[in-house]
Structures are given as C-alpha cells and as structure tokens.
Coordinates of C-alpha atoms in Angstrom, one line a residue:
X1 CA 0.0 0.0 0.0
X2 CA 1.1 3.2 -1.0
X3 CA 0.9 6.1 1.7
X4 CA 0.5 9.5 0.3
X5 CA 3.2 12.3 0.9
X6 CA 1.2 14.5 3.5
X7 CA 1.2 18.1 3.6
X8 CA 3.3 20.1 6.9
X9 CA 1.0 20.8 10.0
X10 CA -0.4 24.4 10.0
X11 CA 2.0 26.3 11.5
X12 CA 5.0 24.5 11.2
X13 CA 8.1 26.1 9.6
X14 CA 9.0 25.3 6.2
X15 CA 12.9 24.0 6.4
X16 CA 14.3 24.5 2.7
X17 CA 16.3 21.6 0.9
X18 CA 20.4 22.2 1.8
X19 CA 22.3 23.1 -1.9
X20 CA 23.7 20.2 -2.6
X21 CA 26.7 22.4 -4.2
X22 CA 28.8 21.2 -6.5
X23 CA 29.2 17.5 -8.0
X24 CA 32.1 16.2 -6.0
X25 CA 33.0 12.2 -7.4
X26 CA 32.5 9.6 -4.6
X27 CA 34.8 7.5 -3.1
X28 CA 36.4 4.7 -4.9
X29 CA 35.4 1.5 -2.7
X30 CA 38.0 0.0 -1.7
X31 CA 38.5 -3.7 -3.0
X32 CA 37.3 -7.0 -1.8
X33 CA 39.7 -9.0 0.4
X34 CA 41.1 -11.5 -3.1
X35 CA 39.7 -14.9 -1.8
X36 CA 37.7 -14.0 0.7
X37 CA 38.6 -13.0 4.5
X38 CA 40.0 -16.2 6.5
X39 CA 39.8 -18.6 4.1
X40 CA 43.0 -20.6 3.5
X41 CA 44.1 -20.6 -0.3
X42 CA 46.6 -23.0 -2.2
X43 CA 48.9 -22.1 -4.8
X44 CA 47.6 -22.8 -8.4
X45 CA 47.8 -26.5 -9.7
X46 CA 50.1 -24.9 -12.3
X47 CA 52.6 -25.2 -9.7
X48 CA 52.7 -28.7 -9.9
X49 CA 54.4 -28.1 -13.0
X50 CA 57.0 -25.6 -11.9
X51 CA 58.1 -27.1 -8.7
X52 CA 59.5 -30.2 -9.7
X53 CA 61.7 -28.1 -12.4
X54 CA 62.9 -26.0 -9.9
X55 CA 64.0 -28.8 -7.7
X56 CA 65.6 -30.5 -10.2
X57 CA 67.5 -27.6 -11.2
X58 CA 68.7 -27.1 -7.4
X59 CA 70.6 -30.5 -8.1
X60 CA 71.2 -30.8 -11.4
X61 CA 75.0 -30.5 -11.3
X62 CA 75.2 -33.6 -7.9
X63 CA 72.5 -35.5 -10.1
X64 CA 74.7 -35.1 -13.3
X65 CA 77.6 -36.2 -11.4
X66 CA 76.1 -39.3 -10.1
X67 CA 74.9 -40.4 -13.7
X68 CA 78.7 -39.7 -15.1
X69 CA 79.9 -41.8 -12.0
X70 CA 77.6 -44.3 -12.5
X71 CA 77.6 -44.3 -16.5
X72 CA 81.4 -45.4 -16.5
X73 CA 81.4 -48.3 -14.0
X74 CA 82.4 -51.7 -15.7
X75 CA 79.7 -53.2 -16.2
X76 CA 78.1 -51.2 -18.7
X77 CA 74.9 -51.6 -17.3
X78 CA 71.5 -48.6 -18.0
X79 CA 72.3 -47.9 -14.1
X80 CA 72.6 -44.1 -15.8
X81 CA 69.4 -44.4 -16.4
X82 CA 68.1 -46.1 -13.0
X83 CA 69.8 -42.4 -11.3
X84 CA 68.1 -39.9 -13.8
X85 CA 64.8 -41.7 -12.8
X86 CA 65.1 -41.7 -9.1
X87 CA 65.9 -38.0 -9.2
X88 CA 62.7 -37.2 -11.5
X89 CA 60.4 -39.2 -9.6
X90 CA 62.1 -37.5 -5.9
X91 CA 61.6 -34.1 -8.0
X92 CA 57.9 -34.7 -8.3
X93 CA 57.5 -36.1 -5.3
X94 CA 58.7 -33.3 -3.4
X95 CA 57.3 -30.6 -5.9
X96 CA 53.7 -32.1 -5.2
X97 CA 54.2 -32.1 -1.4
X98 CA 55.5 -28.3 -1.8
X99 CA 52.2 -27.6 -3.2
X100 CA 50.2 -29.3 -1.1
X101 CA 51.6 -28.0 2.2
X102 CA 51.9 -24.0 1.2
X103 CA 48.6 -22.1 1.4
X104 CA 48.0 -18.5 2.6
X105 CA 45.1 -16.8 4.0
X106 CA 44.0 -13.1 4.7
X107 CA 42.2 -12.3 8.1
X108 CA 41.2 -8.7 9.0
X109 CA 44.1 -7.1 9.8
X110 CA 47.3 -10.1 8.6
X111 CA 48.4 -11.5 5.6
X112 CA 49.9 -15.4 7.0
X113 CA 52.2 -17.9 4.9
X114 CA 51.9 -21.5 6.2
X115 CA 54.5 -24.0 5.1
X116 CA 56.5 -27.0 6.2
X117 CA 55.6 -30.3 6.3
X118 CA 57.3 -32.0 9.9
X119 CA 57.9 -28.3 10.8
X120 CA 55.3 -26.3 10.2
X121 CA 56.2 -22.3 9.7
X122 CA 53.6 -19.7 9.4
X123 CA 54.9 -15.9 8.5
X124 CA 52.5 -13.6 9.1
X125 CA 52.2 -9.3 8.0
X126 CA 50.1 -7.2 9.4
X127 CA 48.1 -5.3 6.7
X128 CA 48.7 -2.3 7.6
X129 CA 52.5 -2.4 7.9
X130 CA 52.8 -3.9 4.1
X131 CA 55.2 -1.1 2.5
X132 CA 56.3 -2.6 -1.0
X133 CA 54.6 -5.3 -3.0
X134 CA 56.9 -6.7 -6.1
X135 CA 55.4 -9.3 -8.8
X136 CA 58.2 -11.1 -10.2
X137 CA 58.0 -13.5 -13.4
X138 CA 60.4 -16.2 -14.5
X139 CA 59.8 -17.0 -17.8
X140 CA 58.6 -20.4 -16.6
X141 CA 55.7 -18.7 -14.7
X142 CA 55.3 -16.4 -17.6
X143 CA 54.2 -19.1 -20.2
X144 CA 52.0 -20.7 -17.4
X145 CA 50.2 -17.4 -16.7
X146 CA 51.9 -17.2 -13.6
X147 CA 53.8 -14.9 -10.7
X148 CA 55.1 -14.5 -7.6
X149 CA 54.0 -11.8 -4.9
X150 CA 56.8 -10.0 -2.8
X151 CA 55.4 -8.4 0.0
X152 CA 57.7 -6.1 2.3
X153 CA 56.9 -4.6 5.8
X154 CA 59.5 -2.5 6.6
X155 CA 60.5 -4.4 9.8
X156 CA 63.4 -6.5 8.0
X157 CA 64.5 -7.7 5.0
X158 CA 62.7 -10.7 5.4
X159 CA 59.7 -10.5 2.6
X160 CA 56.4 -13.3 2.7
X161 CA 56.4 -14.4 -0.8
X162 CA 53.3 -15.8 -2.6
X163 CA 54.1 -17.8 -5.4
X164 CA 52.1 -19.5 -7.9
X165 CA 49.6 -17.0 -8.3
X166 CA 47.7 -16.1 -11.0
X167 CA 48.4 -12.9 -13.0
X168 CA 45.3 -11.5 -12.7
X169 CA 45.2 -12.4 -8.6
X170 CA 48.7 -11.0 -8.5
X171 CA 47.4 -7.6 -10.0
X172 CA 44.1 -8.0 -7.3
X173 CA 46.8 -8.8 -4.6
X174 CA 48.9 -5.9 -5.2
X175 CA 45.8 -2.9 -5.4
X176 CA 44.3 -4.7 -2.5
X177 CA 47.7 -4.5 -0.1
X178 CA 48.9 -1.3 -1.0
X179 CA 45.6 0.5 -1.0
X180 CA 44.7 -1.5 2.3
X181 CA 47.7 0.7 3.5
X182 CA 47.1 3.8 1.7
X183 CA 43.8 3.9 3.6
X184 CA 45.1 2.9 7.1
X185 CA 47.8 5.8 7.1
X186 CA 45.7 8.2 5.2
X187 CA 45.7 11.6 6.8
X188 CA 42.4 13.5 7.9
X189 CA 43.1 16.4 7.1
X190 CA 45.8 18.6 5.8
X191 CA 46.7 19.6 9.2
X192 CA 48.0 16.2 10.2
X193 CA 51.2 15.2 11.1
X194 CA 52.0 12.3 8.9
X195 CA 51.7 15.1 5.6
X196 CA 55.1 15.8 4.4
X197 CA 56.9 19.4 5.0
X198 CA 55.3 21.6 1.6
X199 CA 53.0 18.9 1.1
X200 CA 49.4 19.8 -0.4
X201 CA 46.4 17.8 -0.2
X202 CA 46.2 16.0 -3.6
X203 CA 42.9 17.0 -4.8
X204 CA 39.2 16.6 -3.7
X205 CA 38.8 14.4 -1.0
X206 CA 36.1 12.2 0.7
X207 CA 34.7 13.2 4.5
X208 CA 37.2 11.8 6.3
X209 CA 40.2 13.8 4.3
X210 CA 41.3 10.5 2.2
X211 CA 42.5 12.2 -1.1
X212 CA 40.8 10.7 -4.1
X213 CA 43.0 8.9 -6.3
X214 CA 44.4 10.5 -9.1
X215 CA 45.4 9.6 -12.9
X216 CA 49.1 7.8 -12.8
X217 CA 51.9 9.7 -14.4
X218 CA 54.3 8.5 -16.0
X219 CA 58.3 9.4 -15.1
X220 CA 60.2 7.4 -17.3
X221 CA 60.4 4.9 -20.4
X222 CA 63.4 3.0 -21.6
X223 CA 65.2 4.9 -24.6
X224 CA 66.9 2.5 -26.5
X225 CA 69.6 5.4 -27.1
X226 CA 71.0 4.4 -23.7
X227 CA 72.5 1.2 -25.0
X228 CA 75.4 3.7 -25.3
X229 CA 75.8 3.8 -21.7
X230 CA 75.8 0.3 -21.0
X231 CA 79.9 -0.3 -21.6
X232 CA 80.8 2.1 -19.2
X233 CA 79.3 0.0 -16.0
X234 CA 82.6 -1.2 -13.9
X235 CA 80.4 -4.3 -12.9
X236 CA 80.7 -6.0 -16.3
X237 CA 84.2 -5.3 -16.7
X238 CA 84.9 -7.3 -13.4
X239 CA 82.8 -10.0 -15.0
X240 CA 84.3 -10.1 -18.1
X241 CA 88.4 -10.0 -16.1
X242 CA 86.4 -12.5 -13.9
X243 CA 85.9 -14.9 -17.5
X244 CA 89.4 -14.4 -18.5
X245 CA 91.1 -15.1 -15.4
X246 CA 88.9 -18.2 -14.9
X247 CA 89.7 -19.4 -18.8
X248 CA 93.5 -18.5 -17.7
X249 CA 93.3 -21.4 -14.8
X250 CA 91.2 -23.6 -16.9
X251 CA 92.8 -23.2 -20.2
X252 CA 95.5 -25.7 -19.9
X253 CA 92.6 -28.8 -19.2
X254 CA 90.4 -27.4 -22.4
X255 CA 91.2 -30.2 -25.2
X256 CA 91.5 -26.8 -27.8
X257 CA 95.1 -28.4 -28.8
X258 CA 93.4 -31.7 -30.4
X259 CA 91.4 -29.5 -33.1
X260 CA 94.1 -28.6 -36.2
X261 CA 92.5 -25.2 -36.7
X262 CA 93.6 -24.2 -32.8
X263 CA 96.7 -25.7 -33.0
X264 CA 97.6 -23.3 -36.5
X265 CA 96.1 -20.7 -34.6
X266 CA 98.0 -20.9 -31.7
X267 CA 101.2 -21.4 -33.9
X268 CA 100.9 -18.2 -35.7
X269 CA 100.3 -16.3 -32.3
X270 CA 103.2 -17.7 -30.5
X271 CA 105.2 -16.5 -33.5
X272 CA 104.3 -13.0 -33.4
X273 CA 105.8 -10.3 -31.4
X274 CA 104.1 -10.3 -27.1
X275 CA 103.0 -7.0 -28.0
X276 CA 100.8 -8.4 -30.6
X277 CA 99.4 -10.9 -28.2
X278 CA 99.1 -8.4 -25.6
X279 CA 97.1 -6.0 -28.1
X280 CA 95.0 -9.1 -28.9
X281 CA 94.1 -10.0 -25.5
X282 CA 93.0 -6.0 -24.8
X283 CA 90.6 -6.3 -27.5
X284 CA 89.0 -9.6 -26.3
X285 CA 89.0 -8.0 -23.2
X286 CA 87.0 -4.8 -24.6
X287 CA 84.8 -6.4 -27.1
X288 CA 83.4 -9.3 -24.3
X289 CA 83.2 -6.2 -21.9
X290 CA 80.8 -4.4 -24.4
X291 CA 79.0 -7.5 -25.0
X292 CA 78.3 -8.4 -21.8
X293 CA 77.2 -5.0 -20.7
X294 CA 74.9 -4.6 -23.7
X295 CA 73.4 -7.8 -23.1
X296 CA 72.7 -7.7 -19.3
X297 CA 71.0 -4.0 -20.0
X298 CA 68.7 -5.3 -22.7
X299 CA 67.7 -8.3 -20.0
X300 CA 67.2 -6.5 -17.1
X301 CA 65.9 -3.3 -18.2
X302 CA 63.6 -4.4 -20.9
X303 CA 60.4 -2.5 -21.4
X304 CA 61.3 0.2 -18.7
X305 CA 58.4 2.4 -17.1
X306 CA 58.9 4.1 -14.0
X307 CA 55.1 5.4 -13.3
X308 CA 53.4 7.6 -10.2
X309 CA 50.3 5.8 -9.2
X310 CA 47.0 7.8 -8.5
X311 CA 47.9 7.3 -4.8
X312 CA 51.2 8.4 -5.1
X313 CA 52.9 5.0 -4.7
X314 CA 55.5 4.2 -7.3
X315 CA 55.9 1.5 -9.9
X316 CA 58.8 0.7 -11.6
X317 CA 58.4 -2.5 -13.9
X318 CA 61.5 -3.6 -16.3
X319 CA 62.9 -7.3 -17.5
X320 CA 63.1 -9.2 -20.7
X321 CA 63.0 -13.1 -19.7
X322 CA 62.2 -12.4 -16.2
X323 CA 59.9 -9.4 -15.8
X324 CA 59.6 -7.6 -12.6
X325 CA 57.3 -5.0 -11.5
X326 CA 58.2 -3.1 -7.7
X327 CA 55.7 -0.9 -6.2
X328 CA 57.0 1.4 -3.2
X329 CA 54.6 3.0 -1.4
X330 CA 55.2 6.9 -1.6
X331 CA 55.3 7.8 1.9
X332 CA 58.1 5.3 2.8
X333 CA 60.2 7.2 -0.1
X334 CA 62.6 9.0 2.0
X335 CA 65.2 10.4 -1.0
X336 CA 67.0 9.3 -3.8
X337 CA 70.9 8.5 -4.5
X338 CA 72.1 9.4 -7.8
X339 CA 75.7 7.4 -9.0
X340 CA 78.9 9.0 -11.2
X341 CA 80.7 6.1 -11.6
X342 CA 84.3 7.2 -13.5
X343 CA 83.7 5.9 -16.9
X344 CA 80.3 7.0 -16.9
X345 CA 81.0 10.2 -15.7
X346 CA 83.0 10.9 -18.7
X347 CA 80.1 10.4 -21.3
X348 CA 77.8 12.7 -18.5
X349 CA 75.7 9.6 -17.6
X350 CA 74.4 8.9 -14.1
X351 CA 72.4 6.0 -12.4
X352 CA 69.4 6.8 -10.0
X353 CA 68.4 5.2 -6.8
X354 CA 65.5 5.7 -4.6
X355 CA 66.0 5.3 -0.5
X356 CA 63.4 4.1 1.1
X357 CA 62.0 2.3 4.2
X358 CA 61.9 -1.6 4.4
X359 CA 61.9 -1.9 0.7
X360 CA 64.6 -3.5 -2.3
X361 CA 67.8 -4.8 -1.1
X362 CA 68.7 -2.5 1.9
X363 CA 66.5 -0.3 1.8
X364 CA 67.1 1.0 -1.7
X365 CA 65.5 0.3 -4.8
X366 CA 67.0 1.1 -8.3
X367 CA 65.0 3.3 -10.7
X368 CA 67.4 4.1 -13.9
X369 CA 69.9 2.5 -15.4
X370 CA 73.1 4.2 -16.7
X371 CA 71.8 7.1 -18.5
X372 CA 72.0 10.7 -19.8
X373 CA 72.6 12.8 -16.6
X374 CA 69.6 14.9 -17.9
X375 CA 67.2 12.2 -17.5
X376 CA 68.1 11.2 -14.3
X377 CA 68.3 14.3 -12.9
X378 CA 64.9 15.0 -13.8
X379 CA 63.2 12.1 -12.5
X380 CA 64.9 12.1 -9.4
X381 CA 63.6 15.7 -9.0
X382 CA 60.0 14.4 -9.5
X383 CA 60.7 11.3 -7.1
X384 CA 61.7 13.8 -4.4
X385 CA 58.8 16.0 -5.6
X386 CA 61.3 19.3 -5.2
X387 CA 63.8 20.4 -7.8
X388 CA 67.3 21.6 -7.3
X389 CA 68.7 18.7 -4.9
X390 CA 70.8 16.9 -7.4
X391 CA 71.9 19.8 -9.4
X392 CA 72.6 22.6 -6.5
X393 CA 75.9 23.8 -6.0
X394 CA 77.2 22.2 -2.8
X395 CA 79.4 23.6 -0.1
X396 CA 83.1 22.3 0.2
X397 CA 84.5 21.2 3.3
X398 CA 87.8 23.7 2.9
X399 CA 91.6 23.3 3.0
X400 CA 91.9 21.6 6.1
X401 CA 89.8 18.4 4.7
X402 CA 91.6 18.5 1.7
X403 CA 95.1 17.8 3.8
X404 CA 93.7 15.4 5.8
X405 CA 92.6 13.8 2.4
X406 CA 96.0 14.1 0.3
X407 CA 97.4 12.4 3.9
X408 CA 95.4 9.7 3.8
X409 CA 95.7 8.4 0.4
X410 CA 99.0 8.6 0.5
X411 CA 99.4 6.0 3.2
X412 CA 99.9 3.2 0.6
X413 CA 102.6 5.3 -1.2
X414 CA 104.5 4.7 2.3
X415 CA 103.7 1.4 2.5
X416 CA 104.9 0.3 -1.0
X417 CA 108.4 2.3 0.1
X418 CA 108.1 0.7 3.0
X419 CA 108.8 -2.8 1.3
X420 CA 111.4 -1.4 -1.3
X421 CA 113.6 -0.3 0.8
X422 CA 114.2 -3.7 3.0
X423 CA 114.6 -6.9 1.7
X424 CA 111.3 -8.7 0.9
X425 CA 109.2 -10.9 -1.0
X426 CA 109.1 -8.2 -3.4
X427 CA 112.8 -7.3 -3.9
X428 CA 113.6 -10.8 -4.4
X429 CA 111.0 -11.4 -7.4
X430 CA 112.6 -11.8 -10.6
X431 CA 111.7 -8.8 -12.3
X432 CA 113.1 -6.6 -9.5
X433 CA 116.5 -7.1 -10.5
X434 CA 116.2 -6.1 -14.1
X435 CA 114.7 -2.8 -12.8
X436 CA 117.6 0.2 -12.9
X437 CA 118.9 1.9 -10.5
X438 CA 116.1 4.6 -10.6
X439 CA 113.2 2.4 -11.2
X440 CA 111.8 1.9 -7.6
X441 CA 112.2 5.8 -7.2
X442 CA 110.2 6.2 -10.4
X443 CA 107.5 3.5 -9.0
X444 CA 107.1 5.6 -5.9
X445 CA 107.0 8.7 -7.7
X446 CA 104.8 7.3 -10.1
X447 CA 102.2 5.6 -7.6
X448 CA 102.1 8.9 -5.1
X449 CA 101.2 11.0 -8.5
X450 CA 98.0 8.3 -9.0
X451 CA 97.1 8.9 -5.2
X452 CA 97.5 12.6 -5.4
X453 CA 95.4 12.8 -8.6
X454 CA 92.7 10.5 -6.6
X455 CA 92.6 12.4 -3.5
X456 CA 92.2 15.7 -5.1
X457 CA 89.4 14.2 -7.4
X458 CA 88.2 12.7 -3.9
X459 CA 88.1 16.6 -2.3
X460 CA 86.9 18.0 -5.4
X461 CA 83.5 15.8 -5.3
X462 CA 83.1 16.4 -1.3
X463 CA 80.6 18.7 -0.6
X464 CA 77.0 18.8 1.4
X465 CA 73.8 21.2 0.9
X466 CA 70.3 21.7 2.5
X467 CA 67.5 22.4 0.8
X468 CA 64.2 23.0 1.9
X469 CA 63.3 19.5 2.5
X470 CA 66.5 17.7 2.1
X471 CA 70.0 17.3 3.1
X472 CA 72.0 16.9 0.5
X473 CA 75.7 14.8 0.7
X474 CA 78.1 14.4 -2.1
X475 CA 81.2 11.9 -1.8
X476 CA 83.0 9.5 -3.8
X477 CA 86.5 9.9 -5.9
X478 CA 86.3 7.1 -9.1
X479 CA 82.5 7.3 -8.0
X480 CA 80.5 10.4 -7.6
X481 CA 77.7 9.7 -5.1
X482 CA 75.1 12.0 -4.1
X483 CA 72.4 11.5 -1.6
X484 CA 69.4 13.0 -1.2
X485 CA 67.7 12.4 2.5
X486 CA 64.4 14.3 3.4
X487 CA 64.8 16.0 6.4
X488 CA 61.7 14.9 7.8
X489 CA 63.4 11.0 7.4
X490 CA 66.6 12.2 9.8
X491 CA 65.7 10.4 13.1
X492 CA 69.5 11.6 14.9
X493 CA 73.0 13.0 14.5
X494 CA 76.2 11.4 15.1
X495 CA 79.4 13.0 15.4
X496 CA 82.2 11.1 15.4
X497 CA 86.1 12.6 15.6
X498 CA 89.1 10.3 15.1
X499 CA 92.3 11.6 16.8
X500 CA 93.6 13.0 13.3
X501 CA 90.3 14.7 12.6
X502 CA 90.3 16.2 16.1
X503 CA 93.8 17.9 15.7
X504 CA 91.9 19.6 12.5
X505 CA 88.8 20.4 14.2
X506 CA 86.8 18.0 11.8
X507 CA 84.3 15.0 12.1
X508 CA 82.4 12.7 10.0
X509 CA 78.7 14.3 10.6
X510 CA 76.1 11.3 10.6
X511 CA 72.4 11.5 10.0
X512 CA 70.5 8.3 11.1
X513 CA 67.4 7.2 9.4
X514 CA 65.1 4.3 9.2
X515 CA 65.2 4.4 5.6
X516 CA 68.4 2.8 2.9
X517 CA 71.4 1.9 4.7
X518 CA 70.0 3.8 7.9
X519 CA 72.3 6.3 7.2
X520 CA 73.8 9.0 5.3
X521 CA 77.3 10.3 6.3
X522 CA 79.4 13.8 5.2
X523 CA 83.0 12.8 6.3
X524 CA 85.9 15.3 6.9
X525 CA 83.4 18.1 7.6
X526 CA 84.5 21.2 10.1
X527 CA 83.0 20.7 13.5
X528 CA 81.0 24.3 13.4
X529 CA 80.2 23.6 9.6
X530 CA 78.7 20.4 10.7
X531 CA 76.8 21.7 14.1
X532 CA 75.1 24.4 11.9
X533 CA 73.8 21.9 9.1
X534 CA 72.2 20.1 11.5
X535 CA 70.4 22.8 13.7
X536 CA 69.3 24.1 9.6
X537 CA 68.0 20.4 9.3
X538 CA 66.5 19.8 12.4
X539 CA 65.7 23.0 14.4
X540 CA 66.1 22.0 18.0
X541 CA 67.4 18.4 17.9
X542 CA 70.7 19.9 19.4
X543 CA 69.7 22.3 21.2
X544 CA 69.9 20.5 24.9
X545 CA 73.0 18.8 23.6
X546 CA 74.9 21.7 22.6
X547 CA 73.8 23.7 25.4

C-alpha cells in the first residue's frame, strides 16, 4: 500500500532543501579482500608443474655427477638411467608435497604464509605495515600465466612471498595490499602530522580527508639510445676479467690443442711479437666487456616504465625473460641516491636510486639504469617531488679536509716504500733485478702522482647542501655519489672525531634514518660547519645537547 506524501501541520516552519553544491566524485570502494577473509588458499595446480623443475634444477649438477659416476662403471649396465629416474620421480614427489603444504590466507588485519611439512612455519604481516609489493616473473611462470608476490613490511629484509599466483590475482593482490595501506595511514586532514613538510592535499577528498586517487603519471620509459651507456658500467668489466682469469686457470685442461684449426692458430700467435698478443688480448678484453654489458642491459631493463600511481605510490616495472614490476609506497620514499661512476662520468651519464624504508635490497630500490645525466636528474627531481637537490651547487669542506685527504691516500705510497727499501718478498721477485737503479724511485714517484690525482678528485667531489626538505651529501673519488635524505626521514646525529680529525677540528657528521642503509654520512666536515647543518636540518634536535 502506497501512503501519500502529506502536507506540513499548520503552522510549522518550512525548512528548505540544503544546496547540494557542486558535483564532488564519490569515493572509490575500496576492493574485496582477493579470496575471501580467512579462508586458507593454495597455490595454483600450475605449480605442480613448476616445482618439480625447480628442484631439479637445485641438483642438477650432484645429479649429473652421479649419472657420469655411475655411467662409466664396468659393467656397462643402463644404471645411468636407473639415477636420472630416481631424481625425477624425488623431484615430483617433493614438488607435489611443496604444493600441497603451502597455502596462505588473509584475516582482518594479517596476511599469513603457512609451510613446512614435519615443521610447520607460518609468517605472518600485518596489513597495515605492508610497505612494497613486487610481482616477479620467471619465464617459466610467464608461459604458465603465472607470478610470484613479494610483500615487504619494513621491519626487515625478510619479505612473505606468494608464489604460484595467478596474474590476474597478482594484479588483485597488489591494489588490494597497498591501497589496504594507503587507507590505514591516510591523513584527515591537511593539518596532520603524517603530511610531508610543503605537502598539499592532492585534490578533492572524501569526508574523512582520504584524497581521491588520481590519474598515474608516468616518469620514465626506456630509450633505447641508452645502450650507449651500458659499456661504461665497472660491474661487467669485473665479469668479463672474472671470464678471462677463470679461462687462464682452466685453459690448460680445455682439449683446444686436439682440433688442427687451434693448434695453427696458436702457432701463428706464438710467432708474433708479445705485443701483438698483448694488443689481442686487450681487445677480447673490450669487445666481451661491451657484449656483456649490452646484453645484461637489454635483460634486465627491458620494457622500462617508471610510473606515479593515483595514490602516489611508485611503480617501476623492467625485465626481458624475467619481468619484474616493484611498487613502493610513496610515503616510505625518504630520498634518492644518484651514481657518477668514472667511466660514466665521462660520457655525462648517471644511475638513479630511490632510498626508502623496508623496501629492495637494503632499503634502496633502483629506478634508472646508466643514463643521460639529464634524465636522471629529472626524474629524481619528481621522485623527491622538489627540484634543485641533485643539481645545486654544494658547499666544500675547505683546506683543512683536503690535507687530511691528500694524507690519507698517501698512506699506501709509504707502504709500497716501506717494502722497497728492506729486503722482501718483493725485492727478491725476478723482475726486481732487471729494474735500474732509478726504477723503484720512479715506481714511488709514479704511484704517489696516481694517489695525489685520486685524492684531489676525492676533495673535489666532497661537498654537502640543505634544501628546503632535504639534506643533500656528495662523496665519492672514481664514484660520484650524491644522496638526497628528506629531512623529515633524519631520526639523529652522530658525530664522530678520530684523533687525526680532532687535531683539524673536523668530524664525520652522521644523519640516522630508518630508511636505505639507515644512514647518510658527510666525512671530513668542520665541527662548526657540521653543528650548523644540523640545527638548519632539524631545528632544536641539538639544542639541549649543545647547550
């Protein structure tokens, strides 16, 4: 039955409708727990396809062995074959009771990991301490439609990880965790103290002062003009001298001098002139040092984007057979690092690294590749949301630092004439004796130029700076480091003196921080330079101390 709208009583006073106002876009709801709250949840029966592979790859080298040991017994019996059997049927075995005995669950406020078959081991998170979530894919999982889940609290280094997961849960998994966070720390209002130092709300905002979220921006893409930089990495020369100094062990076992076309190889090398051989070495050297570097970029920084969620939380996916795709969540980014290494330097390239809290591998989580200084300049001004930090002019630390420097790296000039001047090991190796009379004087003189050269370069690149938000520290001689460290991240001071630096009224200032390696350090800095940086930094935090 349909009761009729009746009319006011007489008298009463007529309360207009409240203006609306103006169209305002609701809250996004936030999603559904991804299978359901406290019900336990197995990996996908994919897995039992992956997890035998895996083991068997964990002892494929002791299983190989065994068949080789086996294979050339007397007898001549298949017992070769009997060995690769047992160790596929163990692999499945143990791959299906991996599956079987991992499951995780979500309750209202934990994420738990239960494993272990005799021992059983649950991990737990508490949702709202999850501070990074990474999907990684090996290209195993990747033709199986599968992935693993990374989650990070901040606490350790110790991450749960969920593996065998579908893509599509993996995607569900990640929105769900980070925006169960984004909601738990979310401010009220603009007044509270978890904002950021010049931070603005970020648009319109529900009733309770959660920002809406906004479209994603993105920072970066991989330019494939970059390759350029790739050679001038230092790690894959040491893996490439690494190759070479293992083939020079090996060498002599390798059966290269039963094949004729070595053997009249080797012939016509011996027979040259060493410098020849020497000048053929160098360019092995090079061209397996540019291969290697060109080749480990294209892997691992394949299909590049470096994107600013609607939240603020940042994504950085890359790889080319195994794809990986990091999220940080934006208030636990606490700077950036940006790397000079020597070679790079030279071709004005740089690296960039974000510092954060509880994320990567200590606390630091790498965002570009070797690339035009430019580039990475610019994104690291929009991950620290300020501009100016990595391309201010920085304060010196003066003459006295630069002494104390020259001093120091000269210590192994001593050393080496140290051991020429009494008999040693070294004056009795063979080459010693063909040296003239003023060879270990032009060694020394010689080895203290290098060390000069290095501790001037050393000075040159010291330097600190404050912003309006960060503390700025630049050290490094063969490689130029500057850190970046919001002020609002600085958690304590040290100052520490050694009896040198003390006789030159100098110290190695220390800010402490929960975030990267929980600290970033100016060294050789002069003790009234240092005290002022820090009361700039962190007005009061000295105060009873220095008073």
């Amino acid at each position: 039955m349909t009761v009729p709208d009746l009319p006011p009583p007489t008298g009463a006073p007529v309360v207009p409708a409240a203006d609306p106002g103006p169209a305002v876009p609701g809250p996004v709801a936030g999603p559904p727990v991804p299978g359901g709250t406290g019900q336990w949840q197995r990996q996908s029966p994919r897995m039992l396809l992956v997890h035998p592979v895996r083991i068997l790859g964990s002892f494929a080298v002791p299983l190989l062995l065994a068949m080789f040991g086996v294979g050339r017994g007397d007898d001549g019996g298949p017992w070769w074959l009997l060995v690769a059997a047992a160790g596929a049927v163990i692999a499945v075995l143990a791959g299906v009771a991996s599956w079987f005995i991992t499951r995780f669950r979500f309750t209202d406020e934990q994420l738990q990991l239960r494993t272990g078959l005799l021992s059983r081991r649950i991990l737990t998170a508490p949702l709202d301490r999850v501070r990074s979530v990474d999907v990684e894919s090996s290209p195993l999982h990747r033709v199986l439609g599968l992935a693993k889940v990374k989650v990070g609290t901040g606490v350790d280094s110790t991450r749960i990880e969920l593996d065998g997961v579908s893509r599509e849960q993996a995607t569900e998994l990640r929105t769900f965790l980070l925006r169960r966070t984004s909601e738990e720390n979310a401010a009220p209002g603009p007044d509270d103290a978890t904002l950021r130092p010049g931070d603005q709300p970020a648009g319109p905002a529900d009733a309770s002062g959660t920002p809406y979220p906004q479209a994603e921006a993105e920072l970066a893409r991989i330019d494939w003009s970059w390759l350029r930089y790739a050679p001038f990495s230092l790690s894959s020369l040491v893996v490439v001298a690494g190759a070479v100094g293992v083939l020079s062990q090996v060498g002599d076992d390798l059966p290269v001098d039963q094949v004729e076309v070595a053997q009249d190889a080797w012939a016509w090398v011996v027979a040259q002139a060493v410098l020849v051989l020497l000048a053929m070495v160098a360019v092995a050297v090079v061209v397996g040092w540019v291969v290697v570097s060109t080749v480990t970029y294209v892997l691992t920084w394949w299909n590049l984007r470096v994107v600013r969620e609607g939240q603020g939380n940042l994504r950085i996916t890359r790889g080319l057979l195994t794809t990986h795709s990091q999220t940080v969540e934006r208030a636990k980014v606490r700077g950036a690092r940006m790397g000079e290494p020597f070679l790079l330097r030279l071709v004005r390239g740089a690296e960039l690294t974000a510092i954060a809290t509880g994320v990567g591998s200590g606390g630091t989580v790498k965002v570009l590749p070797p690339a035009p200084r430019q580039v990475v300049t610019d994104v690291g001004h929009e991950l620290l949301e300020e501009t100016g930090a990595l391309t201010m002019e920085l304060t010196g630390h003066g003459p006295r630092a630069r002494r104390r420097i020259h001093l120091r790296h000269q210590w192994g000039t001593l050393v080496v004439a140290g051991l020429l001047a009494v008999p040693t090991w070294l004056t009795d190796a063979w080459w010693f004796d063909r040296l003239p009379g003023w060879g270990p004087v032009a060694v020394l003189v010689v080895l203290g130029a290098l060390n000069a050269v290095v501790a001037d370069s050393a000075w040159r690149n010291l330097g600190h700076g404050l912003t309006e938000r960060h503390l700025v520290v630049q050290t490094g001689a063969f490689v130029r480091t500057r850190e970046v460290l919001e002020v609002a991240g600085v958690i304590g001071w040290v100052v520490q003196q050694s009896f040198f630096q003390r006789r030159r009224d100098l110290c190695d200032l220390v800010a402490t921080t929960a975030a990267g390696p929980e600290q970033v350090t100016a060294p050789d800095i002069p003790v009234d330079a240092a005290v002022r940086l820090a009361r700039r930094a962190t007005p009061g935090m000295l105060d009873d101390l220095l008073a």
